[in-house]
């Protein structure tokens, strides 16, 4: 239920090879930076600019002059990075994706057409094709007691060995405004999260998450 193949369409990311060797998506989190450096050097100079060390930006992307971008980073074709976006490194922004005003990214892969458009924090996370985070929704990537993050799937705890792990968000997921995705959250494809939710553990695909303990199947 939480394997790469069940959450993501790998044809919708430039990072397909990064995921192909992984069973679970969080396995790629420690490898994102190295992968970007290796891939960046192979990108077409006709299609991508290399404005600073380990930063590659598609010529067709729109990047606000006020955005802060630190490598390693790849910003894909037709992507939009808006006013005061803060990209802290180890970030892949997919084709047609939107990184909005005052949104912060760190150690992430955004698949194609992902939208994180308003005041979002996304750290140590993977967002699948066309996933959308409403205004002010965030991924919390470190537990308050600083212990290693586990993924809880129907009462079974899966060890990840990671201290920093935000959320794995499947394709076409809608996260409502003001929601917090707690460390180790996994949301299956085509699910909806109600606004102002505090989510933890695994949410099955095609579900509506209303609150903890109240999750219904989409009809």
mmCIF file of C-alpha atoms in Angstrom:
data_model
loop_
_atom_site.group_PDB
_atom_site.id
_atom_site.type_symbol
_atom_site.label_atom_id
_atom_site.label_comp_id
_atom_site.label_asym_id
_atom_site.label_seq_id
_atom_site.Cartn_x
_atom_site.Cartn_y
_atom_site.Cartn_z
ATOM 1 C CA UNK A 1 0.000 0.000 0.000
ATOM 2 C CA UNK A 2 2.908 2.383 0.606
ATOM 3 C CA UNK A 3 5.300 1.230 -2.104
ATOM 4 C CA UNK A 4 6.557 3.549 -4.837
ATOM 5 C CA UNK A 5 4.532 1.746 -7.529
ATOM 6 C CA UNK A 6 1.301 2.233 -5.605
ATOM 7 C CA UNK A 7 1.736 5.952 -4.968
ATOM 8 C CA UNK A 8 3.376 7.471 -8.038
ATOM 9 C CA UNK A 9 3.380 7.468 -11.824
ATOM 10 C CA UNK A 10 7.106 7.514 -12.507
ATOM 11 C CA UNK A 11 6.538 8.713 -16.059
ATOM 12 C CA UNK A 12 5.658 12.084 -14.515
ATOM 13 C CA UNK A 13 9.060 12.972 -13.071
ATOM 14 C CA UNK A 14 12.549 13.659 -14.340
ATOM 15 C CA UNK A 15 13.700 11.649 -11.303
ATOM 16 C CA UNK A 16 12.321 8.323 -12.552
ATOM 17 C CA UNK A 17 15.680 6.565 -12.190
ATOM 18 C CA UNK A 18 15.970 7.712 -8.576
ATOM 19 C CA UNK A 19 12.813 5.795 -7.672
ATOM 20 C CA UNK A 20 13.232 2.694 -9.803
ATOM 21 C CA UNK A 21 15.681 1.079 -7.389
ATOM 22 C CA UNK A 22 13.507 1.853 -4.338
ATOM 23 C CA UNK A 23 10.694 -0.209 -2.848
ATOM 24 C CA UNK A 24 9.445 2.504 -0.497
ATOM 25 C CA UNK A 25 9.582 6.172 -1.512
ATOM 26 C CA UNK A 26 11.293 7.416 1.656
ATOM 27 C CA UNK A 27 14.346 5.359 0.671
ATOM 28 C CA UNK A 28 15.240 8.067 -1.870
ATOM 29 C CA UNK A 29 15.314 10.967 0.602
ATOM 30 C CA UNK A 30 19.050 10.647 1.468
ATOM 31 C CA UNK A 31 19.929 10.354 -2.239
ATOM 32 C CA UNK A 32 18.199 13.390 -3.748
ATOM 33 C CA UNK A 33 21.156 15.776 -3.623
ATOM 34 C CA UNK A 34 23.633 13.387 -5.238
ATOM 35 C CA UNK A 35 21.098 12.419 -7.898
ATOM 36 C CA UNK A 36 20.508 16.063 -8.846
ATOM 37 C CA UNK A 37 24.234 16.711 -9.277
ATOM 38 C CA UNK A 38 24.607 13.678 -11.516
ATOM 39 C CA UNK A 39 21.495 14.393 -13.579
ATOM 40 C CA UNK A 40 22.101 18.124 -13.865
ATOM 41 C CA UNK A 41 25.340 17.650 -15.726
ATOM 42 C CA UNK A 42 23.525 15.654 -18.418
ATOM 43 C CA UNK A 43 20.742 18.163 -19.104
ATOM 44 C CA UNK A 44 20.614 19.889 -22.473
ATOM 45 C CA UNK A 45 22.253 23.326 -22.468
ATOM 46 C CA UNK A 46 19.735 24.339 -25.102
ATOM 47 C CA UNK A 47 16.867 23.653 -22.695
ATOM 48 C CA UNK A 48 18.396 24.419 -19.274
ATOM 49 C CA UNK A 49 20.400 27.301 -17.854
ATOM 50 C CA UNK A 50 23.018 26.719 -15.161
ATOM 51 C CA UNK A 51 23.017 30.110 -13.380
ATOM 52 C CA UNK A 52 24.940 28.973 -10.294
ATOM 53 C CA UNK A 53 26.672 25.907 -8.901
ATOM 54 C CA UNK A 54 24.468 22.801 -9.022
ATOM 55 C CA UNK A 55 21.391 24.794 -10.075
ATOM 56 C CA UNK A 56 19.661 23.994 -13.376
ATOM 57 C CA UNK A 57 16.614 25.963 -14.499
ATOM 58 C CA UNK A 58 14.638 25.184 -17.651
ATOM 59 C CA UNK A 59 14.629 28.111 -20.062
ATOM 60 C CA UNK A 60 10.840 27.838 -20.274
ATOM 61 C CA UNK A 61 10.386 28.114 -16.485
ATOM 62 C CA UNK A 62 9.281 31.366 -14.874
ATOM 63 C CA UNK A 63 11.324 32.295 -11.806
ATOM 64 C CA UNK A 64 10.661 35.497 -9.860
ATOM 65 C CA UNK A 65 13.699 37.685 -9.264
ATOM 66 C CA UNK A 66 12.879 37.654 -5.542
ATOM 67 C CA UNK A 67 13.047 33.850 -5.263
ATOM 68 C CA UNK A 68 16.002 32.360 -3.361
ATOM 69 C CA UNK A 69 17.397 29.192 -4.924
ATOM 70 C CA UNK A 70 20.277 27.167 -3.472
ATOM 71 C CA UNK A 71 21.603 24.024 -5.146
ATOM 72 C CA UNK A 72 21.494 21.206 -5.722
ATOM 73 C CA UNK A 73 18.263 22.030 -7.556
ATOM 74 C CA UNK A 74 16.525 21.330 -10.850
ATOM 75 C CA UNK A 75 13.538 23.413 -11.938
ATOM 76 C CA UNK A 76 11.678 21.782 -14.808
ATOM 77 C CA UNK A 77 10.125 23.007 -18.008
ATOM 78 C CA UNK A 78 7.170 25.414 -17.737
ATOM 79 C CA UNK A 79 7.479 25.440 -13.933
ATOM 80 C CA UNK A 80 6.694 28.629 -12.028
ATOM 81 C CA UNK A 81 8.610 29.814 -8.951
ATOM 82 C CA UNK A 82 6.870 32.839 -7.512
ATOM 83 C CA UNK A 83 7.713 35.865 -5.366
ATOM 84 C CA UNK A 84 9.872 35.146 -2.305
ATOM 85 C CA UNK A 85 9.907 31.384 -2.743
ATOM 86 C CA UNK A 86 12.752 29.843 -0.699
ATOM 87 C CA UNK A 87 14.378 26.725 -2.170
ATOM 88 C CA UNK A 88 17.039 25.548 0.273
ATOM 89 C CA UNK A 89 18.647 22.784 -1.773
ATOM 90 C CA UNK A 90 18.187 19.138 -2.743
ATOM 91 C CA UNK A 91 15.002 20.043 -4.605
ATOM 92 C CA UNK A 92 13.513 18.836 -7.876
ATOM 93 C CA UNK A 93 10.618 20.953 -9.133
ATOM 94 C CA UNK A 94 8.739 19.096 -11.839
ATOM 95 C CA UNK A 95 7.509 20.289 -15.198
ATOM 96 C CA UNK A 96 4.552 22.650 -14.925
ATOM 97 C CA UNK A 97 4.808 22.730 -11.127
ATOM 98 C CA UNK A 98 4.057 25.850 -9.075
ATOM 99 C CA UNK A 99 6.130 26.941 -6.078
ATOM 100 C CA UNK A 100 4.272 29.890 -4.621
ATOM 101 C CA UNK A 101 4.893 33.019 -2.641
ATOM 102 C CA UNK A 102 6.830 32.442 0.587
ATOM 103 C CA UNK A 103 6.824 28.673 0.050
ATOM 104 C CA UNK A 104 9.900 26.855 1.402
ATOM 105 C CA UNK A 105 11.322 23.640 -0.056
ATOM 106 C CA UNK A 106 14.111 21.440 1.284
ATOM 107 C CA UNK A 107 15.131 17.915 0.214
ATOM 108 C CA UNK A 108 12.072 17.233 -1.907
ATOM 109 C CA UNK A 109 10.897 15.830 -5.202
ATOM 110 C CA UNK A 110 7.855 17.517 -6.715
ATOM 111 C CA UNK A 111 6.491 15.492 -9.602
ATOM 112 C CA UNK A 112 5.125 17.240 -12.681
ATOM 113 C CA UNK A 113 2.272 19.713 -12.170
ATOM 114 C CA UNK A 114 2.489 19.702 -8.374
ATOM 115 C CA UNK A 115 1.175 22.883 -6.763
ATOM 116 C CA UNK A 116 2.510 24.282 -3.487
ATOM 117 C CA UNK A 117 1.287 27.809 -4.220
ATOM 118 C CA UNK A 118 0.817 29.725 -0.948
ATOM 119 C CA UNK A 119 2.837 29.769 2.285
ATOM 120 C CA UNK A 120 3.721 26.083 2.296
ATOM 121 C CA UNK A 121 6.646 24.318 3.959
ATOM 122 C CA UNK A 122 7.644 21.072 2.244
ATOM 123 C CA UNK A 123 10.676 19.314 3.674
ATOM 124 C CA UNK A 124 12.048 15.770 3.299
ATOM 125 C CA UNK A 125 8.979 14.830 1.282
ATOM 126 C CA UNK A 126 7.796 13.496 -2.079
ATOM 127 C CA UNK A 127 4.737 14.948 -3.830
ATOM 128 C CA UNK A 128 3.218 12.932 -6.670
ATOM 129 C CA UNK A 129 1.801 14.048 -10.008
ATOM 130 C CA UNK A 130 -0.744 16.880 -9.712
ATOM 131 C CA UNK A 131 -0.678 16.795 -5.901
ATOM 132 C CA UNK A 132 -1.865 20.099 -4.436
ATOM 133 C CA UNK A 133 -1.289 21.614 -0.998
ATOM 134 C CA UNK A 134 -3.746 24.304 0.046
ATOM 135 C CA UNK A 135 -2.626 27.640 1.464
ATOM 136 C CA UNK A 136 -0.673 27.339 4.702
ATOM 137 C CA UNK A 137 -0.510 23.536 4.719
ATOM 138 C CA UNK A 138 2.860 22.071 5.691
ATOM 139 C CA UNK A 139 4.847 18.897 6.122
ATOM 140 C CA UNK A 140 6.325 18.489 9.598
ATOM 141 C CA UNK A 141 9.554 16.550 9.132
ATOM 142 C CA UNK A 142 11.041 16.058 12.622
ATOM 143 C CA UNK A 143 9.350 14.450 15.636
ATOM 144 C CA UNK A 144 9.144 16.546 18.790
ATOM 145 C CA UNK A 145 11.199 13.947 20.714
ATOM 146 C CA UNK A 146 13.768 13.813 17.862
ATOM 147 C CA UNK A 147 13.524 10.013 17.572
ATOM 148 C CA UNK A 148 13.576 8.169 14.250
ATOM 149 C CA UNK A 149 10.419 8.340 12.170
ATOM 150 C CA UNK A 150 8.237 5.272 11.650
ATOM 151 C CA UNK A 151 5.391 4.824 9.176
ATOM 152 C CA UNK A 152 2.257 3.437 10.817
ATOM 153 C CA UNK A 153 0.241 1.333 8.361
ATOM 154 C CA UNK A 154 -2.938 -0.081 9.896
ATOM 155 C CA UNK A 155 -1.273 -0.521 13.279
ATOM 156 C CA UNK A 156 1.986 -1.926 11.912
ATOM 157 C CA UNK A 157 5.029 0.300 12.427
ATOM 158 C CA UNK A 158 7.543 0.363 9.597
ATOM 159 C CA UNK A 159 11.028 1.513 10.573
ATOM 160 C CA UNK A 160 12.565 4.060 8.189
ATOM 161 C CA UNK A 161 15.870 4.787 9.929
ATOM 162 C CA UNK A 162 15.318 8.483 9.202
ATOM 163 C CA UNK A 163 15.268 11.348 11.674
ATOM 164 C CA UNK A 164 13.923 13.725 9.038
ATOM 165 C CA UNK A 165 10.932 12.504 7.056
ATOM 166 C CA UNK A 166 7.924 14.637 6.198
ATOM 167 C CA UNK A 167 5.242 13.133 3.962
ATOM 168 C CA UNK A 168 4.826 10.900 0.931
ATOM 169 C CA UNK A 169 1.875 12.303 -1.019
ATOM 170 C CA UNK A 170 0.484 10.226 -3.872
ATOM 171 C CA UNK A 171 -0.679 11.371 -7.296
ATOM 172 C CA UNK A 172 -3.703 13.713 -7.453
ATOM 173 C CA UNK A 173 -3.930 14.216 -3.688
ATOM 174 C CA UNK A 174 -5.626 17.383 -2.410
ATOM 175 C CA UNK A 175 -4.460 18.696 0.966
ATOM 176 C CA UNK A 176 -6.783 21.278 2.508
ATOM 177 C CA UNK A 177 -5.689 24.709 3.708
ATOM 178 C CA UNK A 178 -3.938 24.974 7.053
ATOM 179 C CA UNK A 179 -3.303 21.238 7.424
ATOM 180 C CA UNK A 180 -0.261 19.695 9.105
ATOM 181 C CA UNK A 181 1.114 16.425 7.772
ATOM 182 C CA UNK A 182 3.030 14.958 10.691
ATOM 183 C CA UNK A 183 6.347 13.070 10.300
ATOM 184 C CA UNK A 184 5.922 9.768 8.480
ATOM 185 C CA UNK A 185 2.577 10.564 6.857
ATOM 186 C CA UNK A 186 1.750 8.624 3.665
ATOM 187 C CA UNK A 187 -1.315 9.586 1.619
ATOM 188 C CA UNK A 188 -2.565 7.288 -1.136
ATOM 189 C CA UNK A 189 -3.477 8.426 -4.622
ATOM 190 C CA UNK A 190 -6.544 10.605 -5.246
ATOM 191 C CA UNK A 191 -7.318 11.224 -1.589
ATOM 192 C CA UNK A 192 -8.614 14.457 -0.090
ATOM 193 C CA UNK A 193 -7.576 15.931 3.252
ATOM 194 C CA UNK A 194 -10.020 18.296 4.944
ATOM 195 C CA UNK A 195 -8.764 21.800 5.797
ATOM 196 C CA UNK A 196 -7.175 22.291 9.242
ATOM 197 C CA UNK A 197 -6.419 18.578 9.581
ATOM 198 C CA UNK A 198 -3.589 17.079 11.628
ATOM 199 C CA UNK A 199 -2.663 13.929 9.727
ATOM 200 C CA UNK A 200 -0.393 11.076 10.775
ATOM 201 C CA UNK A 201 0.121 7.517 9.586
ATOM 202 C CA UNK A 202 -1.281 6.087 6.366
ATOM 203 C CA UNK A 203 -4.335 7.357 4.508
ATOM 204 C CA UNK A 204 -5.632 4.879 1.934
ATOM 205 C CA UNK A 205 -6.018 5.871 -1.702
ATOM 206 C CA UNK A 206 -9.319 7.423 -2.820
ATOM 207 C CA UNK A 207 -10.194 8.415 0.734
ATOM 208 C CA UNK A 208 -11.575 11.556 2.349
ATOM 209 C CA UNK A 209 -9.744 12.366 5.573
ATOM 210 C CA UNK A 210 -12.093 14.384 7.789
ATOM 211 C CA UNK A 211 -10.223 13.983 11.079
ATOM 212 C CA UNK A 212 -8.256 11.357 13.008
ATOM 213 C CA UNK A 213 -10.465 8.276 13.168
ATOM 214 C CA UNK A 214 -12.914 9.558 10.571
ATOM 215 C CA UNK A 215 -11.771 8.577 7.101
ATOM 216 C CA UNK A 216 -14.326 7.600 4.461
ATOM 217 C CA UNK A 217 -14.006 6.080 0.997
ATOM 218 C CA UNK A 218 -14.738 8.349 -1.956
ATOM 219 C CA UNK A 219 -17.929 7.481 -3.825
#
